[in-house]
PDB file of C-alpha atoms in Angstrom:
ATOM      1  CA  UNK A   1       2.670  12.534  23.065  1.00  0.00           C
ATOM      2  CA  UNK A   2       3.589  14.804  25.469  1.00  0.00           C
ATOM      3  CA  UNK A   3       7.344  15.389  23.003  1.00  0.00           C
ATOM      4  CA  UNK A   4       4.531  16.585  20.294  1.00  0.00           C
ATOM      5  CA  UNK A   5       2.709  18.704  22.963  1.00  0.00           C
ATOM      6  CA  UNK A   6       5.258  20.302  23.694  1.00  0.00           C
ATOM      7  CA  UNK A   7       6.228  22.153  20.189  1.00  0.00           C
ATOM      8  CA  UNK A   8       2.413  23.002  19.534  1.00  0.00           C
ATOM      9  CA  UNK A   9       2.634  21.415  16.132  1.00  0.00           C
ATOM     10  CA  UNK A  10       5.746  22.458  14.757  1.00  0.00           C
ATOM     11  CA  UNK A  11       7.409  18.792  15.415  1.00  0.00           C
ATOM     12  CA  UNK A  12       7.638  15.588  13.559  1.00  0.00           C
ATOM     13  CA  UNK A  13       8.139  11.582  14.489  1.00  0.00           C
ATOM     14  CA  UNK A  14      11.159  10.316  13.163  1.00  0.00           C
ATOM     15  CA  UNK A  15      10.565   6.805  12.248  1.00  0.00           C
ATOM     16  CA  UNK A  16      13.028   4.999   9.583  1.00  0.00           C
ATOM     17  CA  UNK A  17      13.405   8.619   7.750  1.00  0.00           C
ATOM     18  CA  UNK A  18      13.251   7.290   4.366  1.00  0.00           C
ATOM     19  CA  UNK A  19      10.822   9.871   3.308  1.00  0.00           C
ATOM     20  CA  UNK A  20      11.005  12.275   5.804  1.00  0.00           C
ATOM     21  CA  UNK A  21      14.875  13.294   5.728  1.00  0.00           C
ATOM     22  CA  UNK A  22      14.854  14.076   1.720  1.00  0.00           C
ATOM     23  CA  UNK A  23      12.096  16.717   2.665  1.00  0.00           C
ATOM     24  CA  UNK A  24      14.346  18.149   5.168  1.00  0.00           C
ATOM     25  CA  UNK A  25      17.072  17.796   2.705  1.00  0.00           C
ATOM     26  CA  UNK A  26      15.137  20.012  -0.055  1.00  0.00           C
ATOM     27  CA  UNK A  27      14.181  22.435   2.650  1.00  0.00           C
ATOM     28  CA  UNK A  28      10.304  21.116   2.001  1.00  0.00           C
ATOM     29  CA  UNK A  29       9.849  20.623   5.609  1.00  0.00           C
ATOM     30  CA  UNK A  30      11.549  22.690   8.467  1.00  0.00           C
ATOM     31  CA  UNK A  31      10.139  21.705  11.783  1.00  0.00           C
ATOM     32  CA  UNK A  32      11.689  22.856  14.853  1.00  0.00           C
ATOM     33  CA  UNK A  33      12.116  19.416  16.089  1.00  0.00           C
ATOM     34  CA  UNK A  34      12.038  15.537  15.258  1.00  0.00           C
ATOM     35  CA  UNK A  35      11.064  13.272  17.881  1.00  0.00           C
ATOM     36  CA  UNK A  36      13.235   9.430  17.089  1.00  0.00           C
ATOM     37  CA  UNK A  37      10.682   6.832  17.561  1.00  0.00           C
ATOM     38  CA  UNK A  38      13.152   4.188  17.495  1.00  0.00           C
ATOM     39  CA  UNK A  39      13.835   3.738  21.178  1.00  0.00           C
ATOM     40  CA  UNK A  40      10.369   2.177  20.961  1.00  0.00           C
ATOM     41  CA  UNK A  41      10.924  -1.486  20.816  1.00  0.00           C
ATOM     42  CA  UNK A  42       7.214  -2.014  20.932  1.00  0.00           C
ATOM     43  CA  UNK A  43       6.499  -0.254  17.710  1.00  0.00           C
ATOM     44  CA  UNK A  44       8.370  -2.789  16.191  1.00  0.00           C
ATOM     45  CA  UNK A  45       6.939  -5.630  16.863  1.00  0.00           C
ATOM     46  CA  UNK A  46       5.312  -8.255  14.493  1.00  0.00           C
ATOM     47  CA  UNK A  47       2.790 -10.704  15.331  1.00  0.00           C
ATOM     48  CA  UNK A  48      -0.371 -12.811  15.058  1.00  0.00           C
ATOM     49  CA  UNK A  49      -3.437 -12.032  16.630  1.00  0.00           C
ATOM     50  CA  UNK A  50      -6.763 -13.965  16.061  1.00  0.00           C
ATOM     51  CA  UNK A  51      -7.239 -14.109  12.688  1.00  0.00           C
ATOM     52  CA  UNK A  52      -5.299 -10.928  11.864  1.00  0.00           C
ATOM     53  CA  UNK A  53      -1.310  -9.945  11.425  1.00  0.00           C
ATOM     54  CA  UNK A  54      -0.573  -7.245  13.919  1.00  0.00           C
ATOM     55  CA  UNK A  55       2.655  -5.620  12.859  1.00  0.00           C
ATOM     56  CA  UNK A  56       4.249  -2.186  14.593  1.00  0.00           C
ATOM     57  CA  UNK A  57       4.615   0.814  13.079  1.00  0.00           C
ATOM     58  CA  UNK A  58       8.093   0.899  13.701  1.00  0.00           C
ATOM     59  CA  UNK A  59       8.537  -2.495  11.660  1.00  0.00           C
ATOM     60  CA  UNK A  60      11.609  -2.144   9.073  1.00  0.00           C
ATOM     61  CA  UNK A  61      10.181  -2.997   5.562  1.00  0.00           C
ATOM     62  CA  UNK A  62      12.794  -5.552   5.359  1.00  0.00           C
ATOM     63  CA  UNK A  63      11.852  -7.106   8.664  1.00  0.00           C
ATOM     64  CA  UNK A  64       7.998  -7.640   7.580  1.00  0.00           C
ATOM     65  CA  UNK A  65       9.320  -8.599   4.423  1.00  0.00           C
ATOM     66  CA  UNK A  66      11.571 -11.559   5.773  1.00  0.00           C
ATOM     67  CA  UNK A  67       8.666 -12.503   8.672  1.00  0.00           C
ATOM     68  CA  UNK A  68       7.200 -16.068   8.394  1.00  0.00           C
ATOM     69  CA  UNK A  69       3.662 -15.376   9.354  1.00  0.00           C
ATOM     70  CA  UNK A  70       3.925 -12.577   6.506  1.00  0.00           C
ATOM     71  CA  UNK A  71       4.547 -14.989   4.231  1.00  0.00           C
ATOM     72  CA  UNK A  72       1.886 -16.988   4.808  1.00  0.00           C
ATOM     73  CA  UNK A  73      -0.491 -15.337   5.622  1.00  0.00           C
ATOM     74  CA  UNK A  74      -0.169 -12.161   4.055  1.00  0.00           C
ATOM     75  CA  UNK A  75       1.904 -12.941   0.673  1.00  0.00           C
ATOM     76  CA  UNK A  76       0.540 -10.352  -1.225  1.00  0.00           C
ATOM     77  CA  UNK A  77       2.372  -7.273   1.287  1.00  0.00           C
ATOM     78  CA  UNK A  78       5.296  -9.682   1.212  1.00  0.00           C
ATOM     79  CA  UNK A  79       5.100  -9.279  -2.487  1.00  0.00           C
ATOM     80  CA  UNK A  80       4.404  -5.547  -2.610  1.00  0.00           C
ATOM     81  CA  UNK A  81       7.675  -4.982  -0.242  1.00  0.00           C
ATOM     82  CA  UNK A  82       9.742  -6.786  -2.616  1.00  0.00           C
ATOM     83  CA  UNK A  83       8.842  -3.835  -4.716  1.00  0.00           C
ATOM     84  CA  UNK A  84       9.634  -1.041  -2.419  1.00  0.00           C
ATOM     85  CA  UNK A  85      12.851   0.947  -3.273  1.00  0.00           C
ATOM     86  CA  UNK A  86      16.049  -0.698  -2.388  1.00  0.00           C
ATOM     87  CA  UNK A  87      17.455  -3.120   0.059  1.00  0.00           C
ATOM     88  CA  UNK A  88      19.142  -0.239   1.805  1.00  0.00           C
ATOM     89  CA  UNK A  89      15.877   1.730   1.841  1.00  0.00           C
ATOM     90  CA  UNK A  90      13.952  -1.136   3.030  1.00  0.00           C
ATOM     91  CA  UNK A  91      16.489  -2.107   5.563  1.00  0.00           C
ATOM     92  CA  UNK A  92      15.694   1.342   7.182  1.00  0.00           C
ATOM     93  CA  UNK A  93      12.214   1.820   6.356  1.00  0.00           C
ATOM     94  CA  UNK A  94       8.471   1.128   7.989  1.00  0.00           C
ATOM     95  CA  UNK A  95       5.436  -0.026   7.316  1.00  0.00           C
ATOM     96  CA  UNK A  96       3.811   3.064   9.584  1.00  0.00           C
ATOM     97  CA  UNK A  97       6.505   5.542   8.251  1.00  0.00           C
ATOM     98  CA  UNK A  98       5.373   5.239   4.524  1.00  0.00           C
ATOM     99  CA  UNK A  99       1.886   4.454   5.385  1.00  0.00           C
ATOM    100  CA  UNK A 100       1.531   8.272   7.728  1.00  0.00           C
ATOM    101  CA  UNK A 101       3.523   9.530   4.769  1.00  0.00           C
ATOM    102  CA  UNK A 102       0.926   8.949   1.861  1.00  0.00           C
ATOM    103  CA  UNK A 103       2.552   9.062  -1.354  1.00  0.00           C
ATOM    104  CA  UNK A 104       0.192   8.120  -3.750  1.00  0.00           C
ATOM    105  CA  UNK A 105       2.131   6.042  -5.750  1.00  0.00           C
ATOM    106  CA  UNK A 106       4.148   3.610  -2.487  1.00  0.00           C
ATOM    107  CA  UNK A 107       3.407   0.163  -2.283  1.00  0.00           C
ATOM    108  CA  UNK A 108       2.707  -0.320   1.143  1.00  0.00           C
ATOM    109  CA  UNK A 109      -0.819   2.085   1.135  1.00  0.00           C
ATOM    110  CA  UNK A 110      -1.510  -0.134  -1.716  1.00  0.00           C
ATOM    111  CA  UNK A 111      -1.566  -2.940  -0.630  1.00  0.00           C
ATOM    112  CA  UNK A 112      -3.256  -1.744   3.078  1.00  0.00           C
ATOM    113  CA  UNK A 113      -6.322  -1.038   0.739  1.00  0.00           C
ATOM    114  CA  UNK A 114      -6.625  -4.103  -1.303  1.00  0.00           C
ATOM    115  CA  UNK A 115      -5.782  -6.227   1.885  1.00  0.00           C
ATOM    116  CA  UNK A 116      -8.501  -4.681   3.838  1.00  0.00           C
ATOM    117  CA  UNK A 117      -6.429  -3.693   6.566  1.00  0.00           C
ATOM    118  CA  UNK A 118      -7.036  -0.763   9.533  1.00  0.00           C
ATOM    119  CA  UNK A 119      -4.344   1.250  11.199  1.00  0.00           C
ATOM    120  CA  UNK A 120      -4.278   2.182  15.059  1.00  0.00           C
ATOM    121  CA  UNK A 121      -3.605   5.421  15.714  1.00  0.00           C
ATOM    122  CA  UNK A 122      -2.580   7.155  19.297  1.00  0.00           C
ATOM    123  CA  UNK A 123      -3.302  10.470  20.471  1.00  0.00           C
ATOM    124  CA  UNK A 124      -3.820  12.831  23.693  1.00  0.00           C
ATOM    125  CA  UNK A 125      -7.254  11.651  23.521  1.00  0.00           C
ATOM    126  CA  UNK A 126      -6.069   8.043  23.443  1.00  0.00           C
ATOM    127  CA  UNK A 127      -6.107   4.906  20.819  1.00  0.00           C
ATOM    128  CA  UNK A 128      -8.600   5.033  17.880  1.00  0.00           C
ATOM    129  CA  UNK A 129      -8.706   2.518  14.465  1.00  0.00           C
ATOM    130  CA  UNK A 130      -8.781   3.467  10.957  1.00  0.00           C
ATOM    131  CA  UNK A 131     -10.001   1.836   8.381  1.00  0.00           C
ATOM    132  CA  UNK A 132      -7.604   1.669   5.341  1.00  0.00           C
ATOM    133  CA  UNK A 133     -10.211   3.251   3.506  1.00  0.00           C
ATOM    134  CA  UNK A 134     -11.067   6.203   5.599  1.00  0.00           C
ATOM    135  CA  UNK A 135      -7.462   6.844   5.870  1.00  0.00           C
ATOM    136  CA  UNK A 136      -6.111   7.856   2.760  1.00  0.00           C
ATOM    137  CA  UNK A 137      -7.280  11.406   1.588  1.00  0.00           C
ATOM    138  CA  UNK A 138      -4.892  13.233  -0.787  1.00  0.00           C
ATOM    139  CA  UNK A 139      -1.319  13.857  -1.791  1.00  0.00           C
ATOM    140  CA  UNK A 140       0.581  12.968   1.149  1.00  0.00           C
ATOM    141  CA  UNK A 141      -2.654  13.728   3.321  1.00  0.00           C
ATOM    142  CA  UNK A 142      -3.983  11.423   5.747  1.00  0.00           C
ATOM    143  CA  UNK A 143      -6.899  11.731   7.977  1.00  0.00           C
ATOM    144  CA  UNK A 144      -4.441  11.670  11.053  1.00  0.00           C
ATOM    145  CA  UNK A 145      -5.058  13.912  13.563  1.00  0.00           C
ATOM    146  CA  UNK A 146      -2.590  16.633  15.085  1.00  0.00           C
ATOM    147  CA  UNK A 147      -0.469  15.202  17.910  1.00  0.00           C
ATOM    148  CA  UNK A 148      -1.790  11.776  16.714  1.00  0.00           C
ATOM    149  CA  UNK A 149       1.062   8.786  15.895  1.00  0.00           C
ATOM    150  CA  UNK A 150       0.352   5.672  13.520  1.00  0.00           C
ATOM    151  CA  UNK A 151       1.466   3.055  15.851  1.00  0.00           C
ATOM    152  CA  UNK A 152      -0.197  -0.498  14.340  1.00  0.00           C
ATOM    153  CA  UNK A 153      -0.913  -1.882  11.594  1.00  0.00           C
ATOM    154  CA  UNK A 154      -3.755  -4.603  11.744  1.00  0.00           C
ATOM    155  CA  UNK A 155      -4.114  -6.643   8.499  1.00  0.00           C
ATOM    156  CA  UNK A 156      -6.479  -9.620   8.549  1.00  0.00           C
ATOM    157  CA  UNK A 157      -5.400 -13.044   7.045  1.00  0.00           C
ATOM    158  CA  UNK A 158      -6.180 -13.502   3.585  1.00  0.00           C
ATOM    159  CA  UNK A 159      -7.954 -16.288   2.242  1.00  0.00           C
ATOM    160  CA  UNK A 160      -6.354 -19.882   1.941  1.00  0.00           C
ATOM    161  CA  UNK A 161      -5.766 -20.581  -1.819  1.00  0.00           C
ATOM    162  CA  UNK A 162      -6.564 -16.454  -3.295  1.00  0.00           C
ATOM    163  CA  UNK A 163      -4.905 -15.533  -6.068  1.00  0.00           C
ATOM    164  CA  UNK A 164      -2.608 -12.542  -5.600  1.00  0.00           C
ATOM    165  CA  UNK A 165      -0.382  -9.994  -7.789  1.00  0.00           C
ATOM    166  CA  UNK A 166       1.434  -7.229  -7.269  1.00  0.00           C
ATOM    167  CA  UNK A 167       2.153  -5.424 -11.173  1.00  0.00           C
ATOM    168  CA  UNK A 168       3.800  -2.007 -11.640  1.00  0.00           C
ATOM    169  CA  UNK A 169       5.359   0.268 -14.080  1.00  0.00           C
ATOM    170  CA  UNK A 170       8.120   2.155 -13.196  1.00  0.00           C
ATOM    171  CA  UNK A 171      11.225   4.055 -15.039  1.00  0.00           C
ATOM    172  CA  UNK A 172      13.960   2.079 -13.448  1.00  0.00           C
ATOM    173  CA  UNK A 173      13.803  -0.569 -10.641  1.00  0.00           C
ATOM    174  CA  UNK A 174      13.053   1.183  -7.222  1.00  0.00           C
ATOM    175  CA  UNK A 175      11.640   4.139  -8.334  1.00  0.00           C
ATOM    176  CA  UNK A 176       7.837   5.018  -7.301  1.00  0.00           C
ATOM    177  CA  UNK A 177       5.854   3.062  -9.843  1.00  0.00           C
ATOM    178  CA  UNK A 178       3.945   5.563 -12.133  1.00  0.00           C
ATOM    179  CA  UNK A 179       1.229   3.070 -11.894  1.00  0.00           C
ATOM    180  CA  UNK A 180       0.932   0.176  -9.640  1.00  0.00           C
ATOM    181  CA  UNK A 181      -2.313  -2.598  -9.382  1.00  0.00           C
ATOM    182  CA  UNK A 182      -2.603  -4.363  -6.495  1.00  0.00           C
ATOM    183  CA  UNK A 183      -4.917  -7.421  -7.002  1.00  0.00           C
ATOM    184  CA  UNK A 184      -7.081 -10.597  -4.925  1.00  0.00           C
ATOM    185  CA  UNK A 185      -8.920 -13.109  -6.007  1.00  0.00           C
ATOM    186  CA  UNK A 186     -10.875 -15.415  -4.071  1.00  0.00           C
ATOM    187  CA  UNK A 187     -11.977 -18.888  -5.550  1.00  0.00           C
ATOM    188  CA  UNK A 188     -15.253 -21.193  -5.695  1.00  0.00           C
ATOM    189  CA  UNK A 189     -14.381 -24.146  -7.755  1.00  0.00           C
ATOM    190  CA  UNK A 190     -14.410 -22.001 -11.270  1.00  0.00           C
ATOM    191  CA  UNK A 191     -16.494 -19.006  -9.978  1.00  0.00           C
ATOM    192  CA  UNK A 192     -14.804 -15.642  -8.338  1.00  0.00           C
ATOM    193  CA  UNK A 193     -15.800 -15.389  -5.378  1.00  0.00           C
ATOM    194  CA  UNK A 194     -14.687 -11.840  -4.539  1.00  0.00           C
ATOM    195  CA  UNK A 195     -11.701  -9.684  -5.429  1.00  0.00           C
ATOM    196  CA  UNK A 196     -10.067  -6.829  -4.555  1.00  0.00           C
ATOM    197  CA  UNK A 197      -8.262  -4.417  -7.199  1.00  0.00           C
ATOM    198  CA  UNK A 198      -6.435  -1.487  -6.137  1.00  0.00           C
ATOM    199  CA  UNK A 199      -4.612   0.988  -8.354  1.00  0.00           C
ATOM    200  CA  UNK A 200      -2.262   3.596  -7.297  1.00  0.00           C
ATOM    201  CA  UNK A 201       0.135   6.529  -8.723  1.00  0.00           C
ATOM    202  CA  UNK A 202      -3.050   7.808 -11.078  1.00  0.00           C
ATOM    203  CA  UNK A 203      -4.008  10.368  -8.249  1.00  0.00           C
ATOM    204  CA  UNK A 204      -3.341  11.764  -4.998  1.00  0.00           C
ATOM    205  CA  UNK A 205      -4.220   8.367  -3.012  1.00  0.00           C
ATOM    206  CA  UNK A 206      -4.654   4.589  -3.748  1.00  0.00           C
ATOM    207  CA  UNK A 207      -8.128   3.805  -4.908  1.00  0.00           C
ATOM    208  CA  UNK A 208     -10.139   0.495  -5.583  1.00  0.00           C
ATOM    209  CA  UNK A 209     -11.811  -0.250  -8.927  1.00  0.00           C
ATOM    210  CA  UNK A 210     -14.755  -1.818  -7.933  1.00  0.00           C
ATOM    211  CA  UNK A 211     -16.146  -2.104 -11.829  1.00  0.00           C
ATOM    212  CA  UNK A 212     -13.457  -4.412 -12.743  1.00  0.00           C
ATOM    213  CA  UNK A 213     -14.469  -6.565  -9.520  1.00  0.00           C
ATOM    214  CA  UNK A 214     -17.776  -6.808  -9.942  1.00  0.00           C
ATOM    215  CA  UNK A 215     -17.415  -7.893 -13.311  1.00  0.00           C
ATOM    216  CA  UNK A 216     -14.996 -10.843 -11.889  1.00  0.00           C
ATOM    217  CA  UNK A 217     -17.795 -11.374  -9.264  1.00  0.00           C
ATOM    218  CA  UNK A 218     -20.553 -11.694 -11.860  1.00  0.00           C
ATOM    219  CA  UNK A 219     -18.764 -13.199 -14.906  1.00  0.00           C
ATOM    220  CA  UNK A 220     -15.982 -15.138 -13.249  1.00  0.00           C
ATOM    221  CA  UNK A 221     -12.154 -15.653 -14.731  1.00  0.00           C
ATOM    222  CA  UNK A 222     -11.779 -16.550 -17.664  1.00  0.00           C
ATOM    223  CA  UNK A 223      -9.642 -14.485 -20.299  1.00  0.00           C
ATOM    224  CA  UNK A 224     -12.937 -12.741 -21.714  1.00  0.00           C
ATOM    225  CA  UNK A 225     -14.452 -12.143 -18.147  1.00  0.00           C
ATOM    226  CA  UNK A 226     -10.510 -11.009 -17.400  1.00  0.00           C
ATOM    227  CA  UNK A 227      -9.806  -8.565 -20.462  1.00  0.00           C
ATOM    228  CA  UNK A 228     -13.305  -7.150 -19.405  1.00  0.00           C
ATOM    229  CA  UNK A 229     -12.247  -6.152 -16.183  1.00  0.00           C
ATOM    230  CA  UNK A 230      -9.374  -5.051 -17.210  1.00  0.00           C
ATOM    231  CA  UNK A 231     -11.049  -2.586 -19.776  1.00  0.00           C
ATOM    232  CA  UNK A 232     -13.950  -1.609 -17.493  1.00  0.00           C
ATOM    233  CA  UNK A 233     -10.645  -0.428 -14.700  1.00  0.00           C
ATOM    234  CA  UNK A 234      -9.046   1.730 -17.353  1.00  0.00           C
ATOM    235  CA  UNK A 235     -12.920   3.482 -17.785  1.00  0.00           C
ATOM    236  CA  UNK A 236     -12.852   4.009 -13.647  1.00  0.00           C
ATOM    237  CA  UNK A 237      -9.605   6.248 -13.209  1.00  0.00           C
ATOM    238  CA  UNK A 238      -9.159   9.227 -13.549  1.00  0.00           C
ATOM    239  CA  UNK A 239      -5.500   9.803 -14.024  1.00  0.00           C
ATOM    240  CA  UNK A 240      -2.847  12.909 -13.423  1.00  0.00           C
ATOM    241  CA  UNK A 241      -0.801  14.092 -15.915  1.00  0.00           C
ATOM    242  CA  UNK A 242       3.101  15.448 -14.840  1.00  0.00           C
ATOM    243  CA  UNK A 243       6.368  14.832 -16.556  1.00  0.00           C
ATOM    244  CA  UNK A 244       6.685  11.228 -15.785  1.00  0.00           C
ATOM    245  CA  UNK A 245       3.182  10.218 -17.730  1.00  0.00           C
ATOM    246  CA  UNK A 246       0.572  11.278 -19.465  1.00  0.00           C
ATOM    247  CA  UNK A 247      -3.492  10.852 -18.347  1.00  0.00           C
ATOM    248  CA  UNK A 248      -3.829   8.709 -20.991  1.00  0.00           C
ATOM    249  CA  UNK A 249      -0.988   6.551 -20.572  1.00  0.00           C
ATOM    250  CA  UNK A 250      -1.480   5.888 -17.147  1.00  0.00           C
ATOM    251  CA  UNK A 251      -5.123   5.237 -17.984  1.00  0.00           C
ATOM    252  CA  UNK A 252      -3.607   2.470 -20.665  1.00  0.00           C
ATOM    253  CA  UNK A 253      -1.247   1.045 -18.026  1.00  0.00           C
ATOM    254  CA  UNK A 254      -3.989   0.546 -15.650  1.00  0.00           C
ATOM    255  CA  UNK A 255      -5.761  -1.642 -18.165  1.00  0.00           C
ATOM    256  CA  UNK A 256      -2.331  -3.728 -19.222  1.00  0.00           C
ATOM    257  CA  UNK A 257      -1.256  -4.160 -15.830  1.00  0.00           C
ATOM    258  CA  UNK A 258      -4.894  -4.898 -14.094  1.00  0.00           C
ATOM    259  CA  UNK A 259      -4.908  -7.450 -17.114  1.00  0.00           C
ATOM    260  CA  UNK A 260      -1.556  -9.046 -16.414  1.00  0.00           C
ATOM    261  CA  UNK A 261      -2.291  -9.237 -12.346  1.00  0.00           C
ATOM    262  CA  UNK A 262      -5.507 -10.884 -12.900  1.00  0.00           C
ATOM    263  CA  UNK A 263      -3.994 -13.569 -15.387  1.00  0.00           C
ATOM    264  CA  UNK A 264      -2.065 -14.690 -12.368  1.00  0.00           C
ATOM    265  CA  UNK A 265      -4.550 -14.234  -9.576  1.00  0.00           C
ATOM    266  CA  UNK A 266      -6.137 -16.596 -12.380  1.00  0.00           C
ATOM    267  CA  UNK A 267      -3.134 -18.808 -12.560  1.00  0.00           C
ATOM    268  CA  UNK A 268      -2.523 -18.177 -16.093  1.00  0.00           C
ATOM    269  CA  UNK A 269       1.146 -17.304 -15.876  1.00  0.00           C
ATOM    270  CA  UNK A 270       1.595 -17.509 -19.592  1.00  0.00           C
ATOM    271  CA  UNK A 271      -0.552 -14.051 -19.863  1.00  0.00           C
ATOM    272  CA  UNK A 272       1.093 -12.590 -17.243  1.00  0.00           C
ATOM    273  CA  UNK A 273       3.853 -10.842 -19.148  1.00  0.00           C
TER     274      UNK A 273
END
């Protein structure tokens, strides 16, 4: 804090620099200096806390991604890191590094929304929680505040027996998906008994389709109530266009792949591809 203080707001945290070194690279970014959070064994740190995962900021992707208590009981981020990049980025990575960062089409943000999950930030003013929700504003624009760090990531346990998926579309393996669904489905006997559906990459943050869920919700999950859902999600976005898609095409891909993760939140893994 006092590092940040003392350039007025012309420095920036260093965490695993997977994002933050390519701006520097391109001459996007020129601050006058970067302050290496990774003397801060603390920040990386991941571990279970009533009935949440608590996991530092500083947390490698690949660490969270190999963690036992990830696995069970957060399988859906385990999934979504399996998607992030490359070994070698993920070996370097953080959670709290791509989270601050914001692009609208990473995993990790993602799947913070559709998990529910809150991030602690810390400031001059001291420690304050943000809900996944509130955080995410626009393009690479959080609602961080200046001389504030991200430094946890609280994630409560998800529900014994929910469905899960992680679906994506990308150009090549790696690359930022140009759409990605994040999905969860709780189950009562043969009813839904809530889910969670988050899209990213159609906009400048991750967003939930709450259409599609209440339509789950109401009608349940089978493959009518399911290609419903998946219509009603296309309806709710309202997607970019730029060189690597179309409006339109993203707004088709969020109906295929919202289809395809529900049909295995579902357990119907012969719809699933």
């Amino acid at each position: 804090m006092a590092l940040l203080d003392r350039y007025g707001g012309d420095a920036r945290p260093l965490a695993g620099g997977q994002s933050l070194v390519p701006m520097l690279n391109f001459r996007l970014l020129s601050p006058a200096a970067l302050i290496d959070l990774g003397r801060i064994g603390e920040l990386a740190q991941i571990r279970e806390e009533a009935n949440s995962v608590v996991i530092g900021a500083m947390a490698r992707q690949r660490a969270a991604e190999g963690a036992e208590i990830v696995a069970r009981k957060l399988p859906l981020l385990r999934e979504a890191l399996g998607w992030v990049g490359h070994l070698p980025t993920r070996s370097r990575g953080t959670l709290g590094g791509s989270i601050a960062h914001a692009d609208p089409s990473a995993e990790i943000p993602m799947a913070l929304l559709a998990l529910d999950g809150e991030v602690v930030a810390t400031g001059p003013k001291g420690r304050r929680t943000i809900a996944a929700e509130a955080l995410f504003e626009s393009f690479y624009t959080t609602t961080l505040a200046a001389g504030e760090i991200l430094t946890e990531i609280r994630i409560p346990h998800m529900a014994p027996g929910a469905g899960y998926a992680i679906e994506e579309y990308a150009r090549r393996k790696g690359d930022f998906a140009i759409v990605g669904i994040a999905a969860i489905v709780e189950r009562k006997a043969d009813r839904c008994a809530g889910a969670r559906i988050v899209a990213s990459g159609i906009g400048g943050a991750p967003v939930r389709l709450r259409g599609a869920e209440k339509i789950l919700e109401r009608d349940g999950l089978d493959p009518t109530a399911i290609a419903q859902a998946a219509a009603r999600a296309a309806e709710e976005v309202d997607p970019l266009s730029d060189p690597n898609a179309s409006a339109d095409y993203r707004r088709h891909l969020v109906s295929v792949l919202v289809g395809r993760a529900l049909a295995r939140c579902a357990g119907m893994p012969e719809r699933a591809h």
